[in-house]
PDB file of C-alpha atoms in Angstrom:
ATOM      1  CA  MET A   1       0.131   0.632  -0.251  1.00  0.00           C
ATOM      2  CA  ASP A   2       1.353   3.852  -0.605  1.00  0.00           C
ATOM      3  CA  PRO A   3       2.089   4.569   2.316  1.00  0.00           C
ATOM      4  CA  ILE A   4       1.008   8.376   1.585  1.00  0.00           C
ATOM      5  CA  ALA A   5      -2.480   7.292   0.337  1.00  0.00           C
ATOM      6  CA  PRO A   6      -4.600   7.583   3.697  1.00  0.00           C
ATOM      7  CA  SER A   7      -3.468  10.859   4.693  1.00  0.00           C
ATOM      8  CA  SER A   8      -4.257  11.924   0.986  1.00  0.00           C
ATOM      9  CA  ASP A   9      -7.189  10.242   1.612  1.00  0.00           C
ATOM     10  CA  LEU A  10      -8.297  12.090   4.843  1.00  0.00           C
ATOM     11  CA  MET A  11      -7.502  15.408   3.067  1.00  0.00           C
ATOM     12  CA  ASN A  12     -10.307  14.442   0.607  1.00  0.00           C
ATOM     13  CA  GLU A  13     -11.981  13.766   3.643  1.00  0.00           C
ATOM     14  CA  LEU A  14     -11.189  17.359   5.441  1.00  0.00           C
ATOM     15  CA  LEU A  15     -11.890  18.703   2.125  1.00  0.00           C
ATOM     16  CA  LEU A  16     -15.366  17.390   1.459  1.00  0.00           C
ATOM     17  CA  GLY A  17     -16.932  18.012   4.544  1.00  0.00           C
ATOM     18  CA  MET A  18     -15.482  22.603   4.715  1.00  0.00           C
ATOM     19  CA  ARG A  19     -18.910  23.525   3.613  1.00  0.00           C
ATOM     20  CA  LEU A  20     -19.238  28.112   3.434  1.00  0.00           C
ATOM     21  CA  ARG A  21     -22.697  29.610   4.275  1.00  0.00           C
ATOM     22  CA  GLY A  22     -23.499  33.146   4.571  1.00  0.00           C
ATOM     23  CA  ILE A  23     -21.513  33.649   1.513  1.00  0.00           C
ATOM     24  CA  GLN A  24     -21.566  38.006   1.575  1.00  0.00           C
ATOM     25  CA  TYR A  25     -19.205  39.655  -1.298  1.00  0.00           C
ATOM     26  CA  ARG A  26     -17.859  42.582  -1.669  1.00  0.00           C
ATOM     27  CA  ARG A  27     -15.967  43.275  -5.258  1.00  0.00           C
ATOM     28  CA  ILE A  28     -14.824  47.413  -3.862  1.00  0.00           C
ATOM     29  CA  HIS A  29     -13.275  49.764  -6.073  1.00  0.00           C
ATOM     30  CA  ALA A  30     -11.008  52.973  -4.155  1.00  0.00           C
ATOM     31  CA  GLY A  31      -8.576  55.930  -5.230  1.00  0.00           C
ATOM     32  CA  ALA A  32      -4.952  56.131  -5.027  1.00  0.00           C
ATOM     33  CA  SER A  33      -5.665  56.899  -0.513  1.00  0.00           C
ATOM     34  CA  PHE A  34      -8.079  54.447   1.138  1.00  0.00           C
ATOM     35  CA  GLY A  35      -9.127  52.781   4.609  1.00  0.00           C
ATOM     36  CA  PHE A  36     -11.622  49.571   5.642  1.00  0.00           C
ATOM     37  CA  ALA A  37     -11.315  48.018   9.304  1.00  0.00           C
ATOM     38  CA  PHE A  38     -13.820  44.405   8.702  1.00  0.00           C
ATOM     39  CA  GLU A  39     -14.665  42.595  12.700  1.00  0.00           C
ATOM     40  CA  GLU A  40     -13.965  40.093  14.470  1.00  0.00           C
ATOM     41  CA  LYS A  41     -16.921  37.418  13.411  1.00  0.00           C
ATOM     42  CA  PRO A  42     -16.136  34.636  14.822  1.00  0.00           C
ATOM     43  CA  GLY A  43     -17.566  30.821  13.952  1.00  0.00           C
ATOM     44  CA  CYS A  44     -16.628  33.435  10.560  1.00  0.00           C
ATOM     45  CA  ALA A  45     -14.188  33.599   7.959  1.00  0.00           C
ATOM     46  CA  TYR A  46     -12.656  36.909   5.871  1.00  0.00           C
ATOM     47  CA  PHE A  47     -11.202  36.108   1.874  1.00  0.00           C
ATOM     48  CA  HIS A  48      -9.484  39.262  -0.016  1.00  0.00           C
ATOM     49  CA  PHE A  49      -8.164  39.325  -3.511  1.00  0.00           C
ATOM     50  CA  LEU A  50      -6.434  42.382  -4.889  1.00  0.00           C
ATOM     51  CA  ALA A  51      -7.876  42.287  -8.322  1.00  0.00           C
ATOM     52  CA  THR A  52      -5.318  45.631  -9.033  1.00  0.00           C
ATOM     53  CA  GLY A  53      -3.313  47.930  -7.455  1.00  0.00           C
ATOM     54  CA  THR A  54      -1.399  47.525  -3.942  1.00  0.00           C
ATOM     55  CA  ALA A  55      -2.467  47.622  -0.686  1.00  0.00           C
ATOM     56  CA  ALA A  56      -1.401  47.057   3.451  1.00  0.00           C
ATOM     57  CA  LEU A  57      -3.646  44.614   5.884  1.00  0.00           C
ATOM     58  CA  LEU A  58      -3.439  44.682   9.428  1.00  0.00           C
ATOM     59  CA  THR A  59      -4.107  42.071  11.742  1.00  0.00           C
ATOM     60  CA  GLU A  60      -5.816  42.648  15.046  1.00  0.00           C
ATOM     61  CA  ASN A  61      -1.935  41.734  16.222  1.00  0.00           C
ATOM     62  CA  GLY A  62      -0.261  43.749  15.284  1.00  0.00           C
ATOM     63  CA  ALA A  63       0.843  41.939  12.198  1.00  0.00           C
ATOM     64  CA  LEU A  64       2.008  44.286   8.998  1.00  0.00           C
ATOM     65  CA  GLN A  65       0.886  42.549   5.435  1.00  0.00           C
ATOM     66  CA  THR A  66       2.171  43.834   2.352  1.00  0.00           C
ATOM     67  CA  LEU A  67      -0.876  43.326  -0.921  1.00  0.00           C
ATOM     68  CA  SER A  68      -0.172  43.411  -4.450  1.00  0.00           C
ATOM     69  CA  ALA A  69      -1.966  42.226  -7.246  1.00  0.00           C
ATOM     70  CA  GLY A  70      -2.984  38.413  -7.663  1.00  0.00           C
ATOM     71  CA  ASN A  71      -2.440  37.609  -3.190  1.00  0.00           C
ATOM     72  CA  ALA A  72      -5.133  35.973  -1.779  1.00  0.00           C
ATOM     73  CA  VAL A  73      -5.350  36.789   2.181  1.00  0.00           C
ATOM     74  CA  PHE A  74      -7.534  33.758   3.261  1.00  0.00           C
ATOM     75  CA  LEU A  75      -8.280  34.836   7.532  1.00  0.00           C
ATOM     76  CA  PRO A  76     -10.075  31.270   8.771  1.00  0.00           C
ATOM     77  CA  GLN A  77     -11.103  32.211  11.867  1.00  0.00           C
ATOM     78  CA  GLY A  78     -12.842  35.773  11.179  1.00  0.00           C
ATOM     79  CA  SER A  79     -10.109  37.662  13.642  1.00  0.00           C
ATOM     80  CA  ALA A  80     -10.547  41.575  13.547  1.00  0.00           C
ATOM     81  CA  HIS A  81      -8.392  43.481  10.471  1.00  0.00           C
ATOM     82  CA  GLN A  82      -7.800  46.365   8.378  1.00  0.00           C
ATOM     83  CA  ILE A  83      -7.095  46.918   4.678  1.00  0.00           C
ATOM     84  CA  PHE A  84      -5.091  50.517   3.839  1.00  0.00           C
ATOM     85  CA  SER A  85      -3.582  51.897   1.847  1.00  0.00           C
ATOM     86  CA  ASP A  86      -1.018  53.463   4.068  1.00  0.00           C
ATOM     87  CA  PRO A  87      -0.879  53.249   7.761  1.00  0.00           C
ATOM     88  CA  GLN A  88      -2.182  56.481   8.514  1.00  0.00           C
ATOM     89  CA  VAL A  89      -4.822  57.006   7.094  1.00  0.00           C
ATOM     90  CA  SER A  90      -8.695  57.042   9.307  1.00  0.00           C
ATOM     91  CA  VAL A  91      -9.960  53.516   8.174  1.00  0.00           C
ATOM     92  CA  GLN A  92     -14.444  53.786   7.988  1.00  0.00           C
ATOM     93  CA  ASP A  93     -15.946  50.429   8.943  1.00  0.00           C
ATOM     94  CA  ILE A  94     -17.295  48.501   5.636  1.00  0.00           C
ATOM     95  CA  ASP A  95     -20.670  47.115   7.195  1.00  0.00           C
ATOM     96  CA  TYR A  96     -21.069  50.914   6.957  1.00  0.00           C
ATOM     97  CA  CYS A  97     -20.283  52.019   4.211  1.00  0.00           C
ATOM     98  CA  ASP A  98     -22.420  52.872   1.138  1.00  0.00           C
ATOM     99  CA  VAL A  99     -22.990  50.275  -1.533  1.00  0.00           C
ATOM    100  CA  MET A 100     -24.568  49.367  -4.507  1.00  0.00           C
ATOM    101  CA  ALA A 101     -26.194  45.335  -3.961  1.00  0.00           C
ATOM    102  CA  LEU A 102     -24.836  43.399  -7.073  1.00  0.00           C
ATOM    103  CA  SER A 103     -27.171  40.419  -5.929  1.00  0.00           C
ATOM    104  CA  ASP A 104     -28.792  38.933  -3.306  1.00  0.00           C
ATOM    105  CA  THR A 105     -25.174  38.112  -2.000  1.00  0.00           C
ATOM    106  CA  VAL A 106     -23.337  41.105  -3.815  1.00  0.00           C
ATOM    107  CA  CYS A 107     -23.495  43.828  -3.206  1.00  0.00           C
ATOM    108  CA  ALA A 108     -20.505  47.159  -4.476  1.00  0.00           C
ATOM    109  CA  VAL A 109     -18.386  49.557  -2.379  1.00  0.00           C
ATOM    110  CA  ALA A 110     -17.388  52.911  -4.475  1.00  0.00           C
ATOM    111  CA  CYS A 111     -15.471  55.054  -2.948  1.00  0.00           C
ATOM    112  CA  SER A 112     -13.364  57.004  -4.862  1.00  0.00           C
ATOM    113  CA  SER A 113     -15.322  58.689  -8.371  1.00  0.00           C
ATOM    114  CA  ASP A 114     -12.709  58.515 -10.468  1.00  0.00           C
ATOM    115  CA  THR A 115     -10.590  56.236 -12.173  1.00  0.00           C
ATOM    116  CA  PRO A 116      -9.697  52.814  -9.280  1.00  0.00           C
ATOM    117  CA  GLN A 117      -6.038  52.484  -8.547  1.00  0.00           C
ATOM    118  CA  MET A 118      -7.024  49.671  -5.987  1.00  0.00           C
ATOM    119  CA  ILE A 119     -10.171  46.796  -6.561  1.00  0.00           C
ATOM    120  CA  PHE A 120      -9.826  43.815  -4.624  1.00  0.00           C
ATOM    121  CA  PHE A 121     -12.487  41.671  -3.841  1.00  0.00           C
ATOM    122  CA  SER A 122     -13.491  40.908  -0.210  1.00  0.00           C
ATOM    123  CA  GLY A 123     -16.173  37.629   0.582  1.00  0.00           C
ATOM    124  CA  CYS A 124     -16.756  36.778   4.886  1.00  0.00           C
ATOM    125  CA  MET A 125     -18.680  33.430   4.569  1.00  0.00           C
ATOM    126  CA  GLU A 126     -19.161  31.055   7.872  1.00  0.00           C
ATOM    127  CA  PHE A 127     -16.382  28.754   7.268  1.00  0.00           C
ATOM    128  CA  ASP A 128     -16.996  24.913   8.616  1.00  0.00           C
ATOM    129  CA  LEU A 129     -14.850  21.521   8.489  1.00  0.00           C
ATOM    130  CA  GLY A 130     -17.877  19.124   9.649  1.00  0.00           C
ATOM    131  CA  GLY A 131     -16.364  16.815  11.970  1.00  0.00           C
ATOM    132  CA  LEU A 132     -12.450  18.027  11.148  1.00  0.00           C
ATOM    133  CA  GLN A 133     -14.605  21.533  12.912  1.00  0.00           C
ATOM    134  CA  GLY A 134     -11.451  21.086  15.538  1.00  0.00           C
ATOM    135  CA  LEU A 135      -8.661  22.299  12.750  1.00  0.00           C
ATOM    136  CA  VAL A 136      -9.836  25.917  12.897  1.00  0.00           C
ATOM    137  CA  PRO A 137      -8.582  27.489  16.015  1.00  0.00           C
ATOM    138  CA  LEU A 138      -5.005  25.378  15.051  1.00  0.00           C
ATOM    139  CA  MET A 139      -4.607  27.534  11.877  1.00  0.00           C
ATOM    140  CA  PRO A 140      -2.396  30.268  11.524  1.00  0.00           C
ATOM    141  CA  GLU A 141      -4.468  33.870  11.839  1.00  0.00           C
ATOM    142  CA  LEU A 142      -3.490  35.411   8.200  1.00  0.00           C
ATOM    143  CA  MET A 143      -2.817  32.495   5.595  1.00  0.00           C
ATOM    144  CA  MET A 144      -1.253  34.617   2.372  1.00  0.00           C
ATOM    145  CA  ILE A 145      -0.475  33.133  -1.241  1.00  0.00           C
ATOM    146  CA  ASP A 146       0.261  34.962  -4.185  1.00  0.00           C
ATOM    147  CA  ALA A 147      -2.252  33.283  -6.859  1.00  0.00           C
ATOM    148  CA  THR A 148       0.350  33.952 -10.122  1.00  0.00           C
ATOM    149  CA  SER A 149       2.962  30.764  -7.972  1.00  0.00           C
ATOM    150  CA  GLN A 150       3.820  28.129  -9.212  1.00  0.00           C
ATOM    151  CA  ARG A 151       1.944  26.775  -6.232  1.00  0.00           C
ATOM    152  CA  TYR A 152      -1.156  28.389  -7.222  1.00  0.00           C
ATOM    153  CA  LEU A 153      -1.521  28.806 -10.328  1.00  0.00           C
ATOM    154  CA  GLU A 154      -4.965  26.993 -10.350  1.00  0.00           C
ATOM    155  CA  LEU A 155      -6.181  29.333  -8.590  1.00  0.00           C
ATOM    156  CA  MET A 156      -5.483  32.622 -10.881  1.00  0.00           C
ATOM    157  CA  PRO A 157      -8.367  31.650 -13.309  1.00  0.00           C
ATOM    158  CA  ILE A 158     -11.168  30.607 -11.009  1.00  0.00           C
ATOM    159  CA  LEU A 159      -9.943  34.686  -8.836  1.00  0.00           C
ATOM    160  CA  THR A 160     -10.314  36.425 -11.872  1.00  0.00           C
ATOM    161  CA  ALA A 161     -13.844  34.159 -12.662  1.00  0.00           C
ATOM    162  CA  MET A 162     -15.106  35.291  -9.045  1.00  0.00           C
ATOM    163  CA  GLU A 163     -14.119  39.198 -10.155  1.00  0.00           C
ATOM    164  CA  GLN A 164     -15.873  38.553 -13.812  1.00  0.00           C
ATOM    165  CA  GLU A 165     -19.141  37.251 -11.723  1.00  0.00           C
ATOM    166  CA  ALA A 166     -19.273  39.795  -8.725  1.00  0.00           C
ATOM    167  CA  ARG A 167     -18.586  42.249 -11.822  1.00  0.00           C
ATOM    168  CA  THR A 168     -20.988  41.413 -14.519  1.00  0.00           C
ATOM    169  CA  GLY A 169     -24.192  40.954 -12.208  1.00  0.00           C
ATOM    170  CA  ARG A 170     -25.492  37.948 -14.802  1.00  0.00           C
ATOM    171  CA  MET A 171     -27.955  35.267 -13.908  1.00  0.00           C
ATOM    172  CA  GLY A 172     -26.895  32.286 -11.085  1.00  0.00           C
ATOM    173  CA  ASP A 173     -24.054  34.854 -10.195  1.00  0.00           C
ATOM    174  CA  ALA A 174     -24.058  33.888  -6.547  1.00  0.00           C
ATOM    175  CA  GLY A 175     -24.592  30.109  -7.119  1.00  0.00           C
ATOM    176  CA  ILE A 176     -21.851  30.707  -9.314  1.00  0.00           C
ATOM    177  CA  LEU A 177     -19.669  32.337  -7.059  1.00  0.00           C
ATOM    178  CA  ALA A 178     -20.676  30.165  -3.669  1.00  0.00           C
ATOM    179  CA  ARG A 179     -18.675  26.852  -5.603  1.00  0.00           C
ATOM    180  CA  LEU A 180     -16.031  29.587  -7.153  1.00  0.00           C
ATOM    181  CA  ALA A 181     -14.949  29.840  -3.485  1.00  0.00           C
ATOM    182  CA  ASP A 182     -15.796  26.504  -2.205  1.00  0.00           C
ATOM    183  CA  VAL A 183     -12.888  25.615  -4.734  1.00  0.00           C
ATOM    184  CA  VAL A 184     -10.676  28.740  -3.087  1.00  0.00           C
ATOM    185  CA  MET A 185     -10.837  27.919   0.343  1.00  0.00           C
ATOM    186  CA  ALA A 186      -9.922  24.268  -0.363  1.00  0.00           C
ATOM    187  CA  VAL A 187      -7.085  24.877  -1.909  1.00  0.00           C
ATOM    188  CA  ILE A 188      -5.769  27.121   0.415  1.00  0.00           C
ATOM    189  CA  VAL A 189      -6.384  25.126   2.859  1.00  0.00           C
ATOM    190  CA  ARG A 190      -4.784  22.123   0.751  1.00  0.00           C
ATOM    191  CA  GLY A 191      -1.980  23.955   0.405  1.00  0.00           C
ATOM    192  CA  TRP A 192      -0.686  25.259   4.199  1.00  0.00           C
ATOM    193  CA  VAL A 193      -1.546  21.654   5.519  1.00  0.00           C
ATOM    194  CA  GLU A 194       0.613  20.121   1.680  1.00  0.00           C
ATOM    195  CA  CYS A 195       3.234  22.839   3.332  1.00  0.00           C
ATOM    196  CA  GLY A 196       3.357  21.819   6.874  1.00  0.00           C
ATOM    197  CA  CYS A 197       1.021  24.012   8.068  1.00  0.00           C
ATOM    198  CA  GLY A 198       3.734  25.872  10.049  1.00  0.00           C
ATOM    199  CA  ASN A 199       4.457  22.798  12.038  1.00  0.00           C
ATOM    200  CA  SER A 200       1.711  24.854  14.099  1.00  0.00           C
ATOM    201  CA  SER A 201      -0.044  22.390  16.076  1.00  0.00           C
ATOM    202  CA  ALA A 202       0.471  17.778  16.226  1.00  0.00           C
ATOM    203  CA  PHE A 203      -3.309  17.640  15.154  1.00  0.00           C
ATOM    204  CA  VAL A 204      -2.422  18.790  11.462  1.00  0.00           C
ATOM    205  CA  THR A 205       1.106  16.379  12.381  1.00  0.00           C
ATOM    206  CA  ALA A 206      -0.971  13.308  12.752  1.00  0.00           C
ATOM    207  CA  LEU A 207      -3.265  14.293   9.387  1.00  0.00           C
ATOM    208  CA  ARG A 208       0.889  13.456   7.212  1.00  0.00           C
ATOM    209  CA  GLU A 209       1.114  10.344   9.567  1.00  0.00           C
ATOM    210  CA  PRO A 210       0.509   7.802   7.654  1.00  0.00           C
ATOM    211  CA  LYS A 211      -0.350   5.072  10.502  1.00  0.00           C
ATOM    212  CA  LEU A 212      -2.384   8.072  12.794  1.00  0.00           C
ATOM    213  CA  SER A 213      -4.418   9.061   9.559  1.00  0.00           C
ATOM    214  CA  ARG A 214      -5.821   6.203   9.048  1.00  0.00           C
ATOM    215  CA  ALA A 215      -7.658   5.161  12.396  1.00  0.00           C
ATOM    216  CA  ILE A 216      -8.693   9.608  11.900  1.00  0.00           C
ATOM    217  CA  LEU A 217      -9.646   8.381   8.847  1.00  0.00           C
ATOM    218  CA  ALA A 218     -11.907   5.368  10.176  1.00  0.00           C
ATOM    219  CA  LEU A 219     -13.974   7.515  12.901  1.00  0.00           C
ATOM    220  CA  HIS A 220     -14.887   9.903   9.830  1.00  0.00           C
ATOM    221  CA  ARG A 221     -15.793   7.615   7.426  1.00  0.00           C
ATOM    222  CA  HIS A 222     -17.555   5.432  10.753  1.00  0.00           C
ATOM    223  CA  PRO A 223     -18.373   7.764  13.669  1.00  0.00           C
ATOM    224  CA  GLY A 224     -21.493   5.707  14.660  1.00  0.00           C
ATOM    225  CA  ARG A 225     -19.853   2.561  15.129  1.00  0.00           C
ATOM    226  CA  ASP A 226     -18.937   1.702  18.520  1.00  0.00           C
ATOM    227  CA  TRP A 227     -15.322   1.879  17.912  1.00  0.00           C
ATOM    228  CA  THR A 228     -12.617   0.052  20.641  1.00  0.00           C
ATOM    229  CA  VAL A 229      -8.805   1.488  21.001  1.00  0.00           C
ATOM    230  CA  ALA A 230      -8.186  -2.297  20.232  1.00  0.00           C
ATOM    231  CA  GLU A 231     -10.650  -1.718  17.274  1.00  0.00           C
ATOM    232  CA  LEU A 232      -7.980   2.061  15.742  1.00  0.00           C
ATOM    233  CA  ALA A 233      -5.042  -0.006  16.999  1.00  0.00           C
ATOM    234  CA  ALA A 234      -5.067  -2.440  14.572  1.00  0.00           C
ATOM    235  CA  GLU A 235      -6.423   0.130  12.187  1.00  0.00           C
ATOM    236  CA  SER A 236      -3.384   1.995  12.417  1.00  0.00           C
ATOM    237  CA  GLY A 237      -1.281  -1.041  11.588  1.00  0.00           C
ATOM    238  CA  LEU A 238      -0.074  -0.259  15.983  1.00  0.00           C
ATOM    239  CA  SER A 239       0.239  -2.509  18.953  1.00  0.00           C
ATOM    240  CA  ARG A 240      -2.857  -1.179  21.427  1.00  0.00           C
ATOM    241  CA  SER A 241      -1.178   0.535  23.768  1.00  0.00           C
ATOM    242  CA  VAL A 242       1.576   1.970  21.071  1.00  0.00           C
ATOM    243  CA  PHE A 243      -1.557   3.791  19.547  1.00  0.00           C
ATOM    244  CA  ALA A 244      -3.218   4.313  22.615  1.00  0.00           C
ATOM    245  CA  ARG A 245       0.247   6.844  23.749  1.00  0.00           C
ATOM    246  CA  ARG A 246       0.807   7.809  20.003  1.00  0.00           C
ATOM    247  CA  PHE A 247      -3.054   9.348  19.788  1.00  0.00           C
ATOM    248  CA  GLN A 248      -2.714  10.887  23.038  1.00  0.00           C
ATOM    249  CA  GLU A 249       0.698  12.634  22.528  1.00  0.00           C
ATOM    250  CA  MET A 250      -0.248  13.735  18.699  1.00  0.00           C
ATOM    251  CA  ILE A 251      -3.881  15.096  19.323  1.00  0.00           C
ATOM    252  CA  GLY A 252      -4.242  15.374  22.394  1.00  0.00           C
ATOM    253  CA  VAL A 253      -6.822  14.038  23.964  1.00  0.00           C
ATOM    254  CA  ALA A 254      -7.324  10.134  24.177  1.00  0.00           C
ATOM    255  CA  PRO A 255      -9.109   7.699  20.868  1.00  0.00           C
ATOM    256  CA  LEU A 256     -12.909   7.426  22.151  1.00  0.00           C
ATOM    257  CA  ARG A 257     -12.937  11.057  23.529  1.00  0.00           C
ATOM    258  CA  TYR A 258     -11.384  12.148  19.916  1.00  0.00           C
ATOM    259  CA  ALA A 259     -14.730   9.408  19.061  1.00  0.00           C
ATOM    260  CA  GLY A 260     -17.628  10.970  21.102  1.00  0.00           C
ATOM    261  CA  GLU A 261     -16.554  14.889  20.024  1.00  0.00           C
ATOM    262  CA  LEU A 262     -16.341  14.432  16.423  1.00  0.00           C
ATOM    263  CA  ARG A 263     -19.844  12.293  17.018  1.00  0.00           C
ATOM    264  CA  MET A 264     -21.578  15.948  18.681  1.00  0.00           C
ATOM    265  CA  ARG A 265     -19.745  17.713  15.754  1.00  0.00           C
ATOM    266  CA  ILE A 266     -20.662  15.389  12.945  1.00  0.00           C
ATOM    267  CA  ALA A 267     -24.097  15.755  14.639  1.00  0.00           C
ATOM    268  CA  ARG A 268     -24.495  19.798  15.292  1.00  0.00           C
ATOM    269  CA  THR A 269     -23.808  19.957  11.619  1.00  0.00           C
ATOM    270  CA  TRP A 270     -26.638  17.872  10.891  1.00  0.00           C
ATOM    271  CA  LEU A 271     -29.574  19.378  12.987  1.00  0.00           C
ATOM    272  CA  THR A 272     -28.295  23.606  12.528  1.00  0.00           C
ATOM    273  CA  TYR A 273     -27.238  22.437   9.044  1.00  0.00           C
ATOM    274  CA  ASP A 274     -29.199  20.069   7.558  1.00  0.00           C
ATOM    275  CA  ARG A 275     -32.322  20.300   9.521  1.00  0.00           C
ATOM    276  CA  MET A 276     -32.224  16.740  10.507  1.00  0.00           C
ATOM    277  CA  SER A 277     -34.933  15.246  13.105  1.00  0.00           C
ATOM    278  CA  ILE A 278     -33.190  14.438  16.308  1.00  0.00           C
ATOM    279  CA  GLU A 279     -33.959  10.909  16.199  1.00  0.00           C
ATOM    280  CA  ASN A 280     -32.556  10.101  12.623  1.00  0.00           C
ATOM    281  CA  VAL A 281     -28.956  11.663  13.746  1.00  0.00           C
ATOM    282  CA  ALA A 282     -29.302   9.452  17.045  1.00  0.00           C
ATOM    283  CA  ASP A 283     -29.818   6.359  14.932  1.00  0.00           C
ATOM    284  CA  LYS A 284     -26.430   7.197  12.269  1.00  0.00           C
ATOM    285  CA  LEU A 285     -24.149   8.008  14.610  1.00  0.00           C
ATOM    286  CA  GLY A 286     -24.860   4.635  16.165  1.00  0.00           C
ATOM    287  CA  TYR A 287     -26.710   5.217  19.632  1.00  0.00           C
ATOM    288  CA  THR A 288     -29.320   2.994  21.220  1.00  0.00           C
ATOM    289  CA  SER A 289     -32.260   6.112  21.991  1.00  0.00           C
ATOM    290  CA  GLN A 290     -32.673   9.088  21.497  1.00  0.00           C
ATOM    291  CA  ALA A 291     -31.971   9.583  25.770  1.00  0.00           C
ATOM    292  CA  ALA A 292     -29.232   8.392  24.804  1.00  0.00           C
ATOM    293  CA  PHE A 293     -28.076  10.302  22.354  1.00  0.00           C
ATOM    294  CA  SER A 294     -29.675  14.085  24.125  1.00  0.00           C
ATOM    295  CA  ARG A 295     -27.204  12.927  27.275  1.00  0.00           C
ATOM    296  CA  ALA A 296     -24.071  13.037  25.040  1.00  0.00           C
ATOM    297  CA  TYR A 297     -24.527  16.226  22.871  1.00  0.00           C
ATOM    298  CA  LYS A 298     -25.731  17.867  26.132  1.00  0.00           C
ATOM    299  CA  ARG A 299     -22.426  17.159  28.003  1.00  0.00           C
ATOM    300  CA  ILE A 300     -20.321  17.607  24.535  1.00  0.00           C
ATOM    301  CA  VAL A 301     -21.699  20.608  23.023  1.00  0.00           C
ATOM    302  CA  GLY A 302     -22.953  22.080  25.716  1.00  0.00           C
ATOM    303  CA  VAL A 303     -27.118  22.074  24.846  1.00  0.00           C
ATOM    304  CA  PRO A 304     -29.901  19.579  24.168  1.00  0.00           C
ATOM    305  CA  PRO A 305     -29.818  18.937  20.761  1.00  0.00           C
ATOM    306  CA  GLY A 306     -33.702  20.808  19.836  1.00  0.00           C
ATOM    307  CA  TYR A 307     -31.835  23.774  20.567  1.00  0.00           C
ATOM    308  CA  SER A 308     -29.368  23.638  17.979  1.00  0.00           C
ATOM    309  CA  ARG A 309     -31.751  22.283  15.594  1.00  0.00           C
ATOM    310  CA  ARG A 310     -34.653  25.137  16.507  1.00  0.00           C
ATOM    311  CA  VAL A 311     -32.445  28.007  17.233  1.00  0.00           C
ATOM    312  CA  LEU A 312     -28.827  27.357  16.136  1.00  0.00           C
ATOM    313  CA  GLY A 313     -30.301  26.092  12.907  1.00  0.00           C
ATOM    314  CA  LYS A 314     -32.851  29.507  11.822  1.00  0.00           C
TER     315      LYS A 314
END
């Protein structure tokens, strides 16, 4: 068996589980002087693509990043930041700028009556990795790529297509933009993992470690199975004791605790976004009764499953 295959399969599982919802796009035109502030939005992610001109991005922790045409920026944790022409310029909250609606999900922001010197395409969306949602807090505050680089050559035509869709306002543009955004985010996340995730977490190291990745992949493919540590160790080709120790060291929790938390993350997605019934979710996740599932859900998530379905799913 190819030793890289399990990690590749797990990457597919990660990307297939990724969902972007509630997407709102802005196409922003500005002159020589501009400044925009983006407030913190927990549970969401920001995406920016600079089509023309130059700019600077200041993160909440004070890091300053220079942007040029062709750069794309992804902030997976929805942290507050600013984009401006110069640090001395005053900034305005992007949510309070005058806009012109291009469609239900796309609007235009024009801050100059002259020929724009800077055009960028911006999106804010709910960022959900499904069963691997625990990966989001481990991601860096900001992930920047050069869409013209050799590693990301596939992104340039996609980003260009997104800009064209936002600009022309053709029928069905919102649906096209949402699907193109899915691809862009997936490529960025994949590139981050391929590059070693900045060595930022043992969890992601495990995704790249063939033996552990087999067990994690089995858990994600069959979350409703009543797994034992011995069965997961067999998936990894390790002894029970070696597997349990290595899993704890690299993931930070015991295997069965991870399995239980995974079920509840999947359950929350099914209840909140897919609008599945509590009974159906309990059955799909292997619980013998709805009551047993509800107790486990409240213990791990902190609220009853009915709350997630009724309130969060609105």
